[in-house]
CSV table of C-alpha atoms and ligand atoms in Angstrom, one decimal:
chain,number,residue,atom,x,y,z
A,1,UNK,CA,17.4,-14.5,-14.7
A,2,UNK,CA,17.0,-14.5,-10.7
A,3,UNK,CA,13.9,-12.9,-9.9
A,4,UNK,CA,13.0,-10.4,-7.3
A,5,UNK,CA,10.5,-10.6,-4.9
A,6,UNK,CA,7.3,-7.5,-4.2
A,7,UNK,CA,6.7,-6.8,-0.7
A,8,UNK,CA,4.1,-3.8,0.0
A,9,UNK,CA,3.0,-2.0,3.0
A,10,UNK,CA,-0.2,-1.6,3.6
A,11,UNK,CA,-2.6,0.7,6.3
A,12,UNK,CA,-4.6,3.7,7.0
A,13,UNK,CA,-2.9,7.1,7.3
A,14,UNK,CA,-0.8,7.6,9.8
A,15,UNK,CA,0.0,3.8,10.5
A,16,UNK,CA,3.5,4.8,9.8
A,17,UNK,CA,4.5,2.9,6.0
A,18,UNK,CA,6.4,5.2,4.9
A,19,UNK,CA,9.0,4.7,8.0
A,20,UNK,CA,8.7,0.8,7.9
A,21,UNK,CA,9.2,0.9,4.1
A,22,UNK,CA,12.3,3.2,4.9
A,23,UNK,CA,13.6,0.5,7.5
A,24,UNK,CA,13.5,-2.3,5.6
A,25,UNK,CA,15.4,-1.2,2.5
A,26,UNK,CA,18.1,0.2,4.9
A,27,UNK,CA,18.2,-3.5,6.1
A,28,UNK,CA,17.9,-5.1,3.1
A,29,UNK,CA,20.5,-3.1,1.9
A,30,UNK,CA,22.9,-3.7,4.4
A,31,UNK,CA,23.1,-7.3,4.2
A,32,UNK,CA,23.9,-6.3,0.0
A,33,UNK,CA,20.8,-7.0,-1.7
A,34,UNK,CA,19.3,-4.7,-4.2
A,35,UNK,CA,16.4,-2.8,-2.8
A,36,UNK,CA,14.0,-0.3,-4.8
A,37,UNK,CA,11.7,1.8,-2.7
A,38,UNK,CA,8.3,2.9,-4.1
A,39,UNK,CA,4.8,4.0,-3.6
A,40,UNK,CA,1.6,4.4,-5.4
A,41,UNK,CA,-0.4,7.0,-6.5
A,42,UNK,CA,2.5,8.6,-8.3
A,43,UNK,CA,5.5,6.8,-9.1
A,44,UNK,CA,6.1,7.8,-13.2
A,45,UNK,CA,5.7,10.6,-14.9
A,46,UNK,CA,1.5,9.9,-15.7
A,47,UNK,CA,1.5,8.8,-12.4
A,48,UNK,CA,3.0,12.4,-10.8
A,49,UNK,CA,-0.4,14.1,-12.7
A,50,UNK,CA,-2.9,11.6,-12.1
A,51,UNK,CA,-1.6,11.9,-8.8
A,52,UNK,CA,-2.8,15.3,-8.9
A,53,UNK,CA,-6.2,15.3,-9.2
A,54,UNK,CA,-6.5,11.8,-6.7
A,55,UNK,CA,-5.5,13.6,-4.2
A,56,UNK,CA,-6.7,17.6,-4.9
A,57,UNK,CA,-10.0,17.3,-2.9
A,58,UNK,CA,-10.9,20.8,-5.2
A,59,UNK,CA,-11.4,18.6,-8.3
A,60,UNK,CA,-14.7,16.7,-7.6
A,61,UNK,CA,-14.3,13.1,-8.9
A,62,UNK,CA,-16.6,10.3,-8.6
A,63,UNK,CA,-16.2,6.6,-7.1
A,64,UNK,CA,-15.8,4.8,-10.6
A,65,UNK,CA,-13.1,7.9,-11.8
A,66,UNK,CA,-11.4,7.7,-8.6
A,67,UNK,CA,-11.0,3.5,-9.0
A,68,UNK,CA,-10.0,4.1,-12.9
A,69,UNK,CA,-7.5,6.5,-11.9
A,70,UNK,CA,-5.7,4.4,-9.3
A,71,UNK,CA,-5.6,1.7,-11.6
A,72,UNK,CA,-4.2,3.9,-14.6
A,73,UNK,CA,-1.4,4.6,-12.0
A,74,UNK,CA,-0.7,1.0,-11.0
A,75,UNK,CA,-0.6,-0.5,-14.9
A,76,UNK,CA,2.0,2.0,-15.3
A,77,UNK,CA,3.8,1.7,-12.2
A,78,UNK,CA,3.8,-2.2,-13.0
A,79,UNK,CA,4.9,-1.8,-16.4
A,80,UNK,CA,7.2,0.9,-16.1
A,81,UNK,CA,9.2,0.7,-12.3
A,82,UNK,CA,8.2,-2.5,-10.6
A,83,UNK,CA,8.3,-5.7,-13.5
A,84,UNK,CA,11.6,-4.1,-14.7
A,85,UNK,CA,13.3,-4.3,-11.1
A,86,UNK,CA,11.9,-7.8,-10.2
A,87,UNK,CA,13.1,-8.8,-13.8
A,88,UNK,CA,16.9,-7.6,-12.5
A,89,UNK,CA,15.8,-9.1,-9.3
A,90,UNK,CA,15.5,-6.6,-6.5
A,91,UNK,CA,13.6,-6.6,-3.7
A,92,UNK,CA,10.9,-4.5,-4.7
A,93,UNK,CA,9.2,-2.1,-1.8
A,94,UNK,CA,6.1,-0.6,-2.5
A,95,UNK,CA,4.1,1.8,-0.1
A,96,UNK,CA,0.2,0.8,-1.1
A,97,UNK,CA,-1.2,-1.8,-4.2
A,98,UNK,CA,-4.4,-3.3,-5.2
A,99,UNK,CA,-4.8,-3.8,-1.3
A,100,UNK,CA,-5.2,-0.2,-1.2
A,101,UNK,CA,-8.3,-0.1,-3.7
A,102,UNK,CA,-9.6,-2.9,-1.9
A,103,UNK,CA,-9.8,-1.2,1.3
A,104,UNK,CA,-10.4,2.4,0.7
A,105,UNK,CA,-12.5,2.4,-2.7
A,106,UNK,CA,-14.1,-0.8,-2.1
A,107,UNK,CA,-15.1,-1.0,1.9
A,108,UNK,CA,-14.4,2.8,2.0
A,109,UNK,CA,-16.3,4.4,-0.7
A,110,UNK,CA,-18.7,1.2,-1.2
A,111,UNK,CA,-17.5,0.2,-4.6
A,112,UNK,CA,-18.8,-3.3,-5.5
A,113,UNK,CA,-15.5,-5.4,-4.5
A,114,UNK,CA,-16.5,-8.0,-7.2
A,115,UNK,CA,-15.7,-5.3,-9.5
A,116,UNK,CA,-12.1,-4.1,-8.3
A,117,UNK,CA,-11.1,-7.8,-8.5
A,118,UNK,CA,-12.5,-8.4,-12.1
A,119,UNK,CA,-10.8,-5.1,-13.1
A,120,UNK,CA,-7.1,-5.9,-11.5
A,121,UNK,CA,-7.3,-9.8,-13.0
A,122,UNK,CA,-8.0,-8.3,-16.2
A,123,UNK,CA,-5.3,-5.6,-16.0
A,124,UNK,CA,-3.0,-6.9,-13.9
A,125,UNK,CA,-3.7,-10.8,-14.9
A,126,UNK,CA,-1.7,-13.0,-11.5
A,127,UNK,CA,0.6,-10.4,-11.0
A,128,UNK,CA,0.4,-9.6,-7.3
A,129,UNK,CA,2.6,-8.9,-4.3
A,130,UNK,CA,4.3,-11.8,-3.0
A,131,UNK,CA,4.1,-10.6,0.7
A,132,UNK,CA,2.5,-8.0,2.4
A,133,UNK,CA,2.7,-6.2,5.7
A,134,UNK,CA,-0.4,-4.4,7.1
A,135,UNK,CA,0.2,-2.2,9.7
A,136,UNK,CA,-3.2,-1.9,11.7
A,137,UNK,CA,-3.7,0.8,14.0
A,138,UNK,CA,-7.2,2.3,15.1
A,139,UNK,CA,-8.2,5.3,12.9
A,140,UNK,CA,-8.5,7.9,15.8
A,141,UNK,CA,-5.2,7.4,16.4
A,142,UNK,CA,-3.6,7.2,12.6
A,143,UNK,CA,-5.4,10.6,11.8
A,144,UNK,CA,-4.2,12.2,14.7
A,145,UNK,CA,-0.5,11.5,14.1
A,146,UNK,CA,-1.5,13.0,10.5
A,147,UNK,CA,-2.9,16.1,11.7
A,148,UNK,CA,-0.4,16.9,13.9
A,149,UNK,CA,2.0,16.9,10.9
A,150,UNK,CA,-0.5,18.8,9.0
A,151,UNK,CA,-2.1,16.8,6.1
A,152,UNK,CA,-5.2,17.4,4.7
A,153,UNK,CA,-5.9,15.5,1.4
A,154,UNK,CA,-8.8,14.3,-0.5
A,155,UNK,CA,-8.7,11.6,2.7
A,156,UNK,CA,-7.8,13.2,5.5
A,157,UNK,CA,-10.7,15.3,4.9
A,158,UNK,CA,-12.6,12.2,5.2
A,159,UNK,CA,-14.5,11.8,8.6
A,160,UNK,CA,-14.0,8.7,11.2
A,161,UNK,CA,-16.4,6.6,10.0
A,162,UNK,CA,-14.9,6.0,6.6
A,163,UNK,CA,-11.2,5.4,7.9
A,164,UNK,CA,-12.9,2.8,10.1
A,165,UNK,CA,-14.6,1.4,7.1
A,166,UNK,CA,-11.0,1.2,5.4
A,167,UNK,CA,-9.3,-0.4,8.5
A,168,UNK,CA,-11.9,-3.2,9.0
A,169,UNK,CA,-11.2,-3.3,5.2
A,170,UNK,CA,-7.7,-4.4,5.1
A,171,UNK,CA,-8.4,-6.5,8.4
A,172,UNK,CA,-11.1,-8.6,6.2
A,173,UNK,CA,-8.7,-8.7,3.0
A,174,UNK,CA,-6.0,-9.9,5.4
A,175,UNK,CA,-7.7,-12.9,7.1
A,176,UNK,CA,-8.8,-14.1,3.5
A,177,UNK,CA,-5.1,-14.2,2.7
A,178,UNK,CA,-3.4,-15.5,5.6
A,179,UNK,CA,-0.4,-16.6,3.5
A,180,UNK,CA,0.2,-13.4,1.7
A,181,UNK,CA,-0.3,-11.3,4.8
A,182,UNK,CA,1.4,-10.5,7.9
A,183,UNK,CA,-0.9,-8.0,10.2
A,184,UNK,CA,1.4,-6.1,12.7
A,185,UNK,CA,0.1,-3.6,15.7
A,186,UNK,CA,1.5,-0.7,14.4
A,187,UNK,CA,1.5,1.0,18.0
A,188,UNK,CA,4.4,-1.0,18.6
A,189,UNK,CA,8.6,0.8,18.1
A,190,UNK,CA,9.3,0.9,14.9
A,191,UNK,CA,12.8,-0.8,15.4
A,192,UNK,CA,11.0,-3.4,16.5
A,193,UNK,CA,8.5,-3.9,13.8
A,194,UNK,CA,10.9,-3.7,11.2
A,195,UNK,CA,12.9,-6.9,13.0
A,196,UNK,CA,9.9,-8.7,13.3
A,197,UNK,CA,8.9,-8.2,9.3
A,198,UNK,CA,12.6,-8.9,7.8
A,199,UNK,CA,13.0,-11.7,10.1
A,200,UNK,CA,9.6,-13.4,8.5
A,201,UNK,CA,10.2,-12.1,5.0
A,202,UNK,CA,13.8,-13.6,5.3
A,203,UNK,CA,12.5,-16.9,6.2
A,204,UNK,CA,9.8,-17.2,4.0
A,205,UNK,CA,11.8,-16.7,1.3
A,206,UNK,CA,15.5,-18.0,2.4
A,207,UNK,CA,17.5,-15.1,2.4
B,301,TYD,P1,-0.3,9.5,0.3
B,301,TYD,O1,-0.1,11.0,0.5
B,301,TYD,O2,0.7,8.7,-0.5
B,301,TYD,O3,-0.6,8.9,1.7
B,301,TYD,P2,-0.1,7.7,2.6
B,301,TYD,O4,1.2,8.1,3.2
B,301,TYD,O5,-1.2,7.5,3.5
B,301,TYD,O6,0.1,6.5,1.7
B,301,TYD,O7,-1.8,9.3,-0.3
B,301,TYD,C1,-2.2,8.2,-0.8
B,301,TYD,C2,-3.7,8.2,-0.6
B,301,TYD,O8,-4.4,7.5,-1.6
B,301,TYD,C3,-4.1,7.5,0.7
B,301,TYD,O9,-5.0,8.3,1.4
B,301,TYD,C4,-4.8,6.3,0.3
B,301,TYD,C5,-5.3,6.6,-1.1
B,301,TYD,N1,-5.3,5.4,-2.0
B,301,TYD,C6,-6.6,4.9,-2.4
B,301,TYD,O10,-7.6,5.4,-2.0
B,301,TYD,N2,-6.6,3.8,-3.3
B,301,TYD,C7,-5.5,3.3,-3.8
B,301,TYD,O11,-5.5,2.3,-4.6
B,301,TYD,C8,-4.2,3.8,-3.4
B,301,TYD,C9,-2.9,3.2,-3.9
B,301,TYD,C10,-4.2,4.9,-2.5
């Protein structure tokens, strides 16, 4: 059986993901591959409610609950939506992954990093993206575009500091995996993003 291939987006808030994951299915689609869009915290059924009290800043929740309950939604979300689709081999596109934990529980909220890895190897064993674009922008500006559209979850109630803390995050997880990674300036036009990512990923893997 052919198998797919996992690309996630990665990036603070407001680096604009959710437009460059929209993009590249469009493309992908276009040229008649099989494309399935998705995101995490939220994707299944348990992943709707444990999305629910992730995000509701009015239900206090510690560190080690908040890293549990992001990795309860991901071995779902593997098991249940993303394994199945690269099984029938489409081009999986997810909007955050263990990238995600890295950066925001781990460099964010200062949970040992050591452990987050331990925990995804023994839950998610190899399985991992096999590419993955991070759209860096400086924080200031991410949570501004946010704001002006009005969002204010558990996150965007954070203050500067600890999106800084994320950002320099995914920059550090990014230059340890220089193969996986592909680290775009997301102040750039989005047209122009999404050419430069499909253009790599299409190479890479000889589409
Ligand atoms: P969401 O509303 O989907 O925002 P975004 O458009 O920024 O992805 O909220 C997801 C939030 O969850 C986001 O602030 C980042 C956070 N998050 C983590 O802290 N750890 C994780 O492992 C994941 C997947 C997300």
């Amino acid at each position: 059986m052919t198998k797919g291939i996992f690309i996630t987006f990665e990036g603070i808030e407001g680096s604009g993901k959710t437009t460059q994951v929209n993009l590249l299915a469009e493309k992908f689609k276009a040229e008649g591959f099989k494309v399935l869009k998705t995101f995490e915290p939220g994707d299944t059924l348990a992943g709707k409610k444990i999305r629910e009290i992730l995000l509701n800043s009015n239900v206090p929740i510690n560190s080690l609950c908040e890293l549990l309950l992001y990795f309860a939604d991901r071995v779902q979300h593997v098991e249940e939506v993303i394994k199945p689709a690269l099984k029938e081999g489409y081009i999986v596109i997810c909007d955050r992954f263990t990238d995600s934990t890295l950066a925001y529980q781990g460099f964010g909220r200062g949970v040992s990093i050591d452990l987050i890895r331990n925990l995804n190897k023994m839950l998610l064993g190899d399985f991992m993206p096999d590419f993955t674009v991070l759209l860096d922008l400086q924080a200031e500006i991410g949570l501004k575009r946010n704001k002006d559209i009005n969002k204010r979850d558990r996150f965007e109630m954070e203050d500067i500091k600890f999106h800084n803390k994320v950002r320099e995050g995914y920059l550090q997880i990014a230059s340890i995996e220089k193969e996986r990674f592909l680290v775009i300036d997301a102040y750039r036009p989005p047209i122009e993003i999404c050419e430069e990512v499909h253009r790599k990923i299409s190479l890479i893997f000889g589409l």
